[in-house]
CSV table of N, CA, C and O in Angstrom, one decimal:
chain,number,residue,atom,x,y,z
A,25,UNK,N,0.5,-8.8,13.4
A,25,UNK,CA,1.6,-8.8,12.5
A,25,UNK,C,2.9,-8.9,13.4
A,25,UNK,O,3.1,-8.1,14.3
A,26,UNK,N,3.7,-9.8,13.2
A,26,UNK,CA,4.9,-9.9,13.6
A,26,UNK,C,6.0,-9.1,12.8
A,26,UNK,O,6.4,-9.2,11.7
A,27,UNK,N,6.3,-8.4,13.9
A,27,UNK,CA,7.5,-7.7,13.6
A,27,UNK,C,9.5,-7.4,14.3
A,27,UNK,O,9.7,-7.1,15.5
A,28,UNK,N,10.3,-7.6,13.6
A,28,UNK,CA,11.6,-7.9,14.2
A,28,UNK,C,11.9,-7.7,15.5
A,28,UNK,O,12.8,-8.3,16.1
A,29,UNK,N,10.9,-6.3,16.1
A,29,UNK,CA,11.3,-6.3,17.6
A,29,UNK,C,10.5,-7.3,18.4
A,29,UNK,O,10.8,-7.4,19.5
A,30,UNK,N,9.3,-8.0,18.0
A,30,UNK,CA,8.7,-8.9,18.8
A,30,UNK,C,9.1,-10.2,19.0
A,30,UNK,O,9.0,-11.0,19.9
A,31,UNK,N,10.0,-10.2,17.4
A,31,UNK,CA,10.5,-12.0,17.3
A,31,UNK,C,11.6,-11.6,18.3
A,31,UNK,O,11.8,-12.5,19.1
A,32,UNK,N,12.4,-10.4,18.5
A,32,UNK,CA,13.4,-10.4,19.2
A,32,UNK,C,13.0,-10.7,20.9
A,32,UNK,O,13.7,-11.5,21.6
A,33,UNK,N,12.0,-10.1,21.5
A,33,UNK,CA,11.3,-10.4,22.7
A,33,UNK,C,11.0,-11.6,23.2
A,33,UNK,O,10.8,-11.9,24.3
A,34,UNK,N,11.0,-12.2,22.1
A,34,UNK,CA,10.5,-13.8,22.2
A,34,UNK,C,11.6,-14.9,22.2
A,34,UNK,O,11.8,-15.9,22.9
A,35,UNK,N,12.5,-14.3,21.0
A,35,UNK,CA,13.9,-15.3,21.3
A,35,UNK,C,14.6,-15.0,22.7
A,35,UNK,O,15.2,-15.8,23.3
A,36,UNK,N,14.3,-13.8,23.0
A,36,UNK,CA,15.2,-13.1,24.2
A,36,UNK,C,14.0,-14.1,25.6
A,36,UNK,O,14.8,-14.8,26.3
A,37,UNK,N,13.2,-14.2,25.9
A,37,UNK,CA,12.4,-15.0,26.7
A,37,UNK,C,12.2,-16.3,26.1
A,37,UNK,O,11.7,-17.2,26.9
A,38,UNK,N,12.4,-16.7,25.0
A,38,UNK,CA,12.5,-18.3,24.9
A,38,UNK,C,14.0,-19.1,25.5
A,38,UNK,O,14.1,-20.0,26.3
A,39,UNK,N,14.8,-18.5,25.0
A,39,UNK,CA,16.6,-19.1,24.4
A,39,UNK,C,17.3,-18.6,25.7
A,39,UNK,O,18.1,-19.2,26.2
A,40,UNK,N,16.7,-16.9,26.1
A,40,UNK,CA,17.9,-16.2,26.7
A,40,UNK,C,18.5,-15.9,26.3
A,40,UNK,O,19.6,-16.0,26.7
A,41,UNK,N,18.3,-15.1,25.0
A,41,UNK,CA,19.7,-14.8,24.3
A,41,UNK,C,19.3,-13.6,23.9
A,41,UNK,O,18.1,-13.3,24.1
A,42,UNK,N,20.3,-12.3,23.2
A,42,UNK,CA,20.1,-11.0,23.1
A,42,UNK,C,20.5,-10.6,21.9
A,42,UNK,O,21.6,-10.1,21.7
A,43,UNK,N,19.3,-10.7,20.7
A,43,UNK,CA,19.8,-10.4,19.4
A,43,UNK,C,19.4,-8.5,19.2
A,43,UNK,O,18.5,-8.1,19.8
A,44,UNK,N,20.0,-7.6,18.5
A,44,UNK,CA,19.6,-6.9,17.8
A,44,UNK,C,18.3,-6.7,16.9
A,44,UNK,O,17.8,-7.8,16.6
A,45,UNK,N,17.8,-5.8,16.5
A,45,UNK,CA,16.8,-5.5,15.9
A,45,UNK,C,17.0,-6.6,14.2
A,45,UNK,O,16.5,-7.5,13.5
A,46,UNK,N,18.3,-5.3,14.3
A,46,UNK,CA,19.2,-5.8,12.8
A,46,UNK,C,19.2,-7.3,13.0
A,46,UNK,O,18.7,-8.1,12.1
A,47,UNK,N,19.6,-7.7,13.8
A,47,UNK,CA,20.4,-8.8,14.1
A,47,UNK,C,19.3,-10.1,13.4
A,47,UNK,O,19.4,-11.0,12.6
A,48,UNK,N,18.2,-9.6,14.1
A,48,UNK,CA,16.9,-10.5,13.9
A,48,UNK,C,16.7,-10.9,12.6
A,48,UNK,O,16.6,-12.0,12.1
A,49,UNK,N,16.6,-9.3,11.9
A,49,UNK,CA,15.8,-8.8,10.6
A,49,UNK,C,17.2,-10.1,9.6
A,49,UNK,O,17.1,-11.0,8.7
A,50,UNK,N,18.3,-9.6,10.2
A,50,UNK,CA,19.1,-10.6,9.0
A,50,UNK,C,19.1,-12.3,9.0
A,50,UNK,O,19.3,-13.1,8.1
A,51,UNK,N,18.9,-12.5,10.6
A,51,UNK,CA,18.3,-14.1,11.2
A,51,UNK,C,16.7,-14.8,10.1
A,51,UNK,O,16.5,-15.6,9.2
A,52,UNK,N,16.3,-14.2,10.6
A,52,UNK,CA,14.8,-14.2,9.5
A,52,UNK,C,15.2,-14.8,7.8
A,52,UNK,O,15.2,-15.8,7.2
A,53,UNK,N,15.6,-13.3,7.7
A,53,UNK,CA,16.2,-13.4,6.0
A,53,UNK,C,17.0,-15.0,5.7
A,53,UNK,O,16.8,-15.9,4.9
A,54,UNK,N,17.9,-14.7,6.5
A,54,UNK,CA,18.7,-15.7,6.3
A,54,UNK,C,18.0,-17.4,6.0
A,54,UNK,O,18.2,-18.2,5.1
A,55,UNK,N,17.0,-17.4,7.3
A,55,UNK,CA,16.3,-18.6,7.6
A,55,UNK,C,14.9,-18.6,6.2
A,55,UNK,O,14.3,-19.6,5.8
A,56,UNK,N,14.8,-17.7,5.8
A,56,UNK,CA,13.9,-17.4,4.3
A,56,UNK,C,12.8,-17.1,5.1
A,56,UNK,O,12.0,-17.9,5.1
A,57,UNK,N,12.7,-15.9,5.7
A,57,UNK,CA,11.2,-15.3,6.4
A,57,UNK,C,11.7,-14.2,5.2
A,57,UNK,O,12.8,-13.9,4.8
A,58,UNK,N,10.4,-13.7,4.9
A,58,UNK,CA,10.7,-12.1,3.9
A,58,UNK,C,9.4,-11.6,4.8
A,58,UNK,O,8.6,-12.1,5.6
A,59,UNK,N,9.7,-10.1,4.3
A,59,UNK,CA,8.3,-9.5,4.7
A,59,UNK,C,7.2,-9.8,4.4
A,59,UNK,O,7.1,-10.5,3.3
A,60,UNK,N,6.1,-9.5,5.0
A,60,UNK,CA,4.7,-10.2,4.5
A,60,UNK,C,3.7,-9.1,4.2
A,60,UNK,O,3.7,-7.9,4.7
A,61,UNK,N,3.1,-9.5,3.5
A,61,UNK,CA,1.9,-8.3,3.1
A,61,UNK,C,0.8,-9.4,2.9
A,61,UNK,O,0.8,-10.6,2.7
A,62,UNK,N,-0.4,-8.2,3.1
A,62,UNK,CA,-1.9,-8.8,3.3
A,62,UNK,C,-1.8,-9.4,2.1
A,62,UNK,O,-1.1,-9.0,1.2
A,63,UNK,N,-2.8,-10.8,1.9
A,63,UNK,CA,-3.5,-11.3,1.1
A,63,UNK,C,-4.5,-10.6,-0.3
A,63,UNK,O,-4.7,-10.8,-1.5
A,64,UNK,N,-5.2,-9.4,1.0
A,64,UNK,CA,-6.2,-8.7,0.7
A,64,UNK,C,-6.2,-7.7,1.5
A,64,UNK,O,-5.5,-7.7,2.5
A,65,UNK,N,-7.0,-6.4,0.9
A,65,UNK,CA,-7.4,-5.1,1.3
A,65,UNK,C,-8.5,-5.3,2.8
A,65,UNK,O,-9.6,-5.8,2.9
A,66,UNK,N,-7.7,-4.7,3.9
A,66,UNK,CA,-9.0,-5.1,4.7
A,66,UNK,C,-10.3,-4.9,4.6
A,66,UNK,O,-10.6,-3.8,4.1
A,67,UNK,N,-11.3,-6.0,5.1
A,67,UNK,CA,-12.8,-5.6,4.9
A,67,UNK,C,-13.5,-3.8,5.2
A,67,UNK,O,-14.4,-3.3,4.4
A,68,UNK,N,-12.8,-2.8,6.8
A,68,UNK,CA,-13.1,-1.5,6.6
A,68,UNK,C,-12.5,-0.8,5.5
A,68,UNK,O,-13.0,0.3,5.3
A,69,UNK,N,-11.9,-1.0,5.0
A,69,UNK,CA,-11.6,0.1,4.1
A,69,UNK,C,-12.5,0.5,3.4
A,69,UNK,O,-13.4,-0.3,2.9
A,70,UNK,N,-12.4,2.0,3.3
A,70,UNK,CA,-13.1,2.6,2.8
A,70,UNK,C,-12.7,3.5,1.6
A,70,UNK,O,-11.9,4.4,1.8
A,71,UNK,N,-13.2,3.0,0.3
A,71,UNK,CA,-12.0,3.7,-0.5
A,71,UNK,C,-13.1,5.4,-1.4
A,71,UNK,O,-12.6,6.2,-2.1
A,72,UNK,N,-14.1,5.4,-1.0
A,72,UNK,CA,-14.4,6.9,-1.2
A,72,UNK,C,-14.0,7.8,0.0
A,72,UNK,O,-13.9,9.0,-0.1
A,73,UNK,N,-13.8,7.2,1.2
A,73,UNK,CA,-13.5,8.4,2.8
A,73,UNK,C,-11.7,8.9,1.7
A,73,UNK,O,-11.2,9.9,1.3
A,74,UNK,N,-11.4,7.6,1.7
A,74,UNK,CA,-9.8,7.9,1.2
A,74,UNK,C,-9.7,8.7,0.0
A,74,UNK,O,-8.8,9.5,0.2
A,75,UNK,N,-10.0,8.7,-1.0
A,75,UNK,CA,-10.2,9.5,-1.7
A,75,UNK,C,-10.8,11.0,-1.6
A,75,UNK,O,-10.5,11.8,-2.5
A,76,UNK,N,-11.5,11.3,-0.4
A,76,UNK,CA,-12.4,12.2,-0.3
A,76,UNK,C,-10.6,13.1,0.9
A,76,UNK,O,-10.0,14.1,0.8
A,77,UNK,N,-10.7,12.2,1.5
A,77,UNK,CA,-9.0,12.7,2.1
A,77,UNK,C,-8.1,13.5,1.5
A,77,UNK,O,-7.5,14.5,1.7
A,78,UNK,N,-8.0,12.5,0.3
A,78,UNK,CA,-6.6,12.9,0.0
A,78,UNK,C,-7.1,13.9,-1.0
A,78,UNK,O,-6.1,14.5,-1.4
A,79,UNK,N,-8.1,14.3,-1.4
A,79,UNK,CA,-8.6,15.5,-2.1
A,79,UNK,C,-8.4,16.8,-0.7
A,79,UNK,O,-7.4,17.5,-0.9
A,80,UNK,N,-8.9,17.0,0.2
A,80,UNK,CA,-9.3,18.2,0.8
A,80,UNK,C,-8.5,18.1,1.7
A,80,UNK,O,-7.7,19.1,1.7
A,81,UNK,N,-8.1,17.0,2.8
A,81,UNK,CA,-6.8,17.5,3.8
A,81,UNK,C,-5.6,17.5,3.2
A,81,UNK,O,-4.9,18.5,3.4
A,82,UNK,N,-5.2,16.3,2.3
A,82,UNK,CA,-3.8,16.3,1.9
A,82,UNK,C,-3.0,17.3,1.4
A,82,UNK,O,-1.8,17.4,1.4
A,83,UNK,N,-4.1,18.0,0.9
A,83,UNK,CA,-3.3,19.0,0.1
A,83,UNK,C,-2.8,20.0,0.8
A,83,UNK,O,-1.9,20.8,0.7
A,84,UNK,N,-3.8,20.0,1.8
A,84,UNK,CA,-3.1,21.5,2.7
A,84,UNK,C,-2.0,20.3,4.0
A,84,UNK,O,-1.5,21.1,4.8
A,85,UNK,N,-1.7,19.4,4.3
A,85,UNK,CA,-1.0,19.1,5.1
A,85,UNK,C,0.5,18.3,4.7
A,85,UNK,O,1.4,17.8,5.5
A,86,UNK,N,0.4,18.2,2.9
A,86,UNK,CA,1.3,17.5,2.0
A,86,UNK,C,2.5,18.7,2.5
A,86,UNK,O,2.2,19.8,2.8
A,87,UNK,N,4.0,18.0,2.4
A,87,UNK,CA,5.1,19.2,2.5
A,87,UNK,C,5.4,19.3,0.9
A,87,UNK,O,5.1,18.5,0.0
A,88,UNK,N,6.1,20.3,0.8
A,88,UNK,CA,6.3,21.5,-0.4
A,88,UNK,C,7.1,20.4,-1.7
A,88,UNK,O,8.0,19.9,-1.0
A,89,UNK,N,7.2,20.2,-2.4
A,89,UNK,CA,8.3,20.0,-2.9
A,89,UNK,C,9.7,20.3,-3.2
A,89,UNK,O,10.3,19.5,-3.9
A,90,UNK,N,10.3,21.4,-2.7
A,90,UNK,CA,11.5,21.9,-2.3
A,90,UNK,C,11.8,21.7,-1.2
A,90,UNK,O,10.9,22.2,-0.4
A,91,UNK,N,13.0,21.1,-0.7
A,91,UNK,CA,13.8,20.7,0.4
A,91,UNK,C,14.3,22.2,0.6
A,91,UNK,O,14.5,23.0,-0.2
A,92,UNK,N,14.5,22.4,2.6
A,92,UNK,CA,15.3,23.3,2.4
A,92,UNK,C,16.9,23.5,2.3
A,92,UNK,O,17.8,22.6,2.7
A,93,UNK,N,17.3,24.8,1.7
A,93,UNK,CA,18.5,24.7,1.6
A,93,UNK,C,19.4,24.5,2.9
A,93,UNK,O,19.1,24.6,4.1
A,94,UNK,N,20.9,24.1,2.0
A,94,UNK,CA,21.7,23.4,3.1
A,94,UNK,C,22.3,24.7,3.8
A,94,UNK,O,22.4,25.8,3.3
A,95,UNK,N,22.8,24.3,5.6
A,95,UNK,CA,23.0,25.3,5.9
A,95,UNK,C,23.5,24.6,7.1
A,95,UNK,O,23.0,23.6,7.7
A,96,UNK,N,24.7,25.4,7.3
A,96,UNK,CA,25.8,25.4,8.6
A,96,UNK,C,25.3,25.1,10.0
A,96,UNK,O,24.2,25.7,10.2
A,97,UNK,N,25.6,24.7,10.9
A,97,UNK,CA,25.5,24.8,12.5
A,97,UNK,C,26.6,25.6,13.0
A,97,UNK,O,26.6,26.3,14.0
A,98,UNK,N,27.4,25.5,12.2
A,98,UNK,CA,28.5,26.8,13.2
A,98,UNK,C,28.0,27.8,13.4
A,98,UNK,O,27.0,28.1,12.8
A,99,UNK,N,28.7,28.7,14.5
A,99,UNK,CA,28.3,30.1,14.7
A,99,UNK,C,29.4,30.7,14.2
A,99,UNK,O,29.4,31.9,14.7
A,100,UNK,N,30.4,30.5,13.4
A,100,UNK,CA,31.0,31.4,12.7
A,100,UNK,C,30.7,31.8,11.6
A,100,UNK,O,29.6,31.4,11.1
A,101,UNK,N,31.6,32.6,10.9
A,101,UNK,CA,30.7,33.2,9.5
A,101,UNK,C,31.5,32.6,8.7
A,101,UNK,O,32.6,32.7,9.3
A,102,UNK,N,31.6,32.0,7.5
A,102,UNK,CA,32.2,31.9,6.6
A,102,UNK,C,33.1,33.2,6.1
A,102,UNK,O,32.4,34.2,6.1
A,103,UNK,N,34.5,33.2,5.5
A,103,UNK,CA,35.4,33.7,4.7
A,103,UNK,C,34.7,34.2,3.7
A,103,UNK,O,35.2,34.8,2.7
């Protein structure tokens, strides 16, 4: 899979030139590259291991649905 920091490696050793990650990602766009996704599901997939996962580990390793509350870095006390 090609990804923005490799096209960047490559223009930077083709051209000599020194784009940004960003820089890339909007070069691409511009030039009409979009992101790519598979055609298809790869051949390992396994879709009972995944299922069997996301039943028994996920649930104990999923985070909480409440964020914690917001809270200061100062060391003084609030008024």
């Amino acid at each position: 899979m090609w990804t923005a920091a490799r096209v960047r490696t490559l223009i930077g050793r083709k051209f000599h030139l020194s784009y940004s990650v960003s820089g890339v990602t909007r070069l691409l766009h511009r030039m009409g590259y979009s992101v790519q996704m598979p055609a298809r599901p790869a051949a390992e997939r396994d879709e009972d291991a995944i299922t069997a996962w996301r039943e028994a580990t996920w649930q104990e390793v999923k985070p909480s649905g409440r964020r914690p509350a917001r809270s200061s870095a100062s060391r003084t006390k609030r008024a």
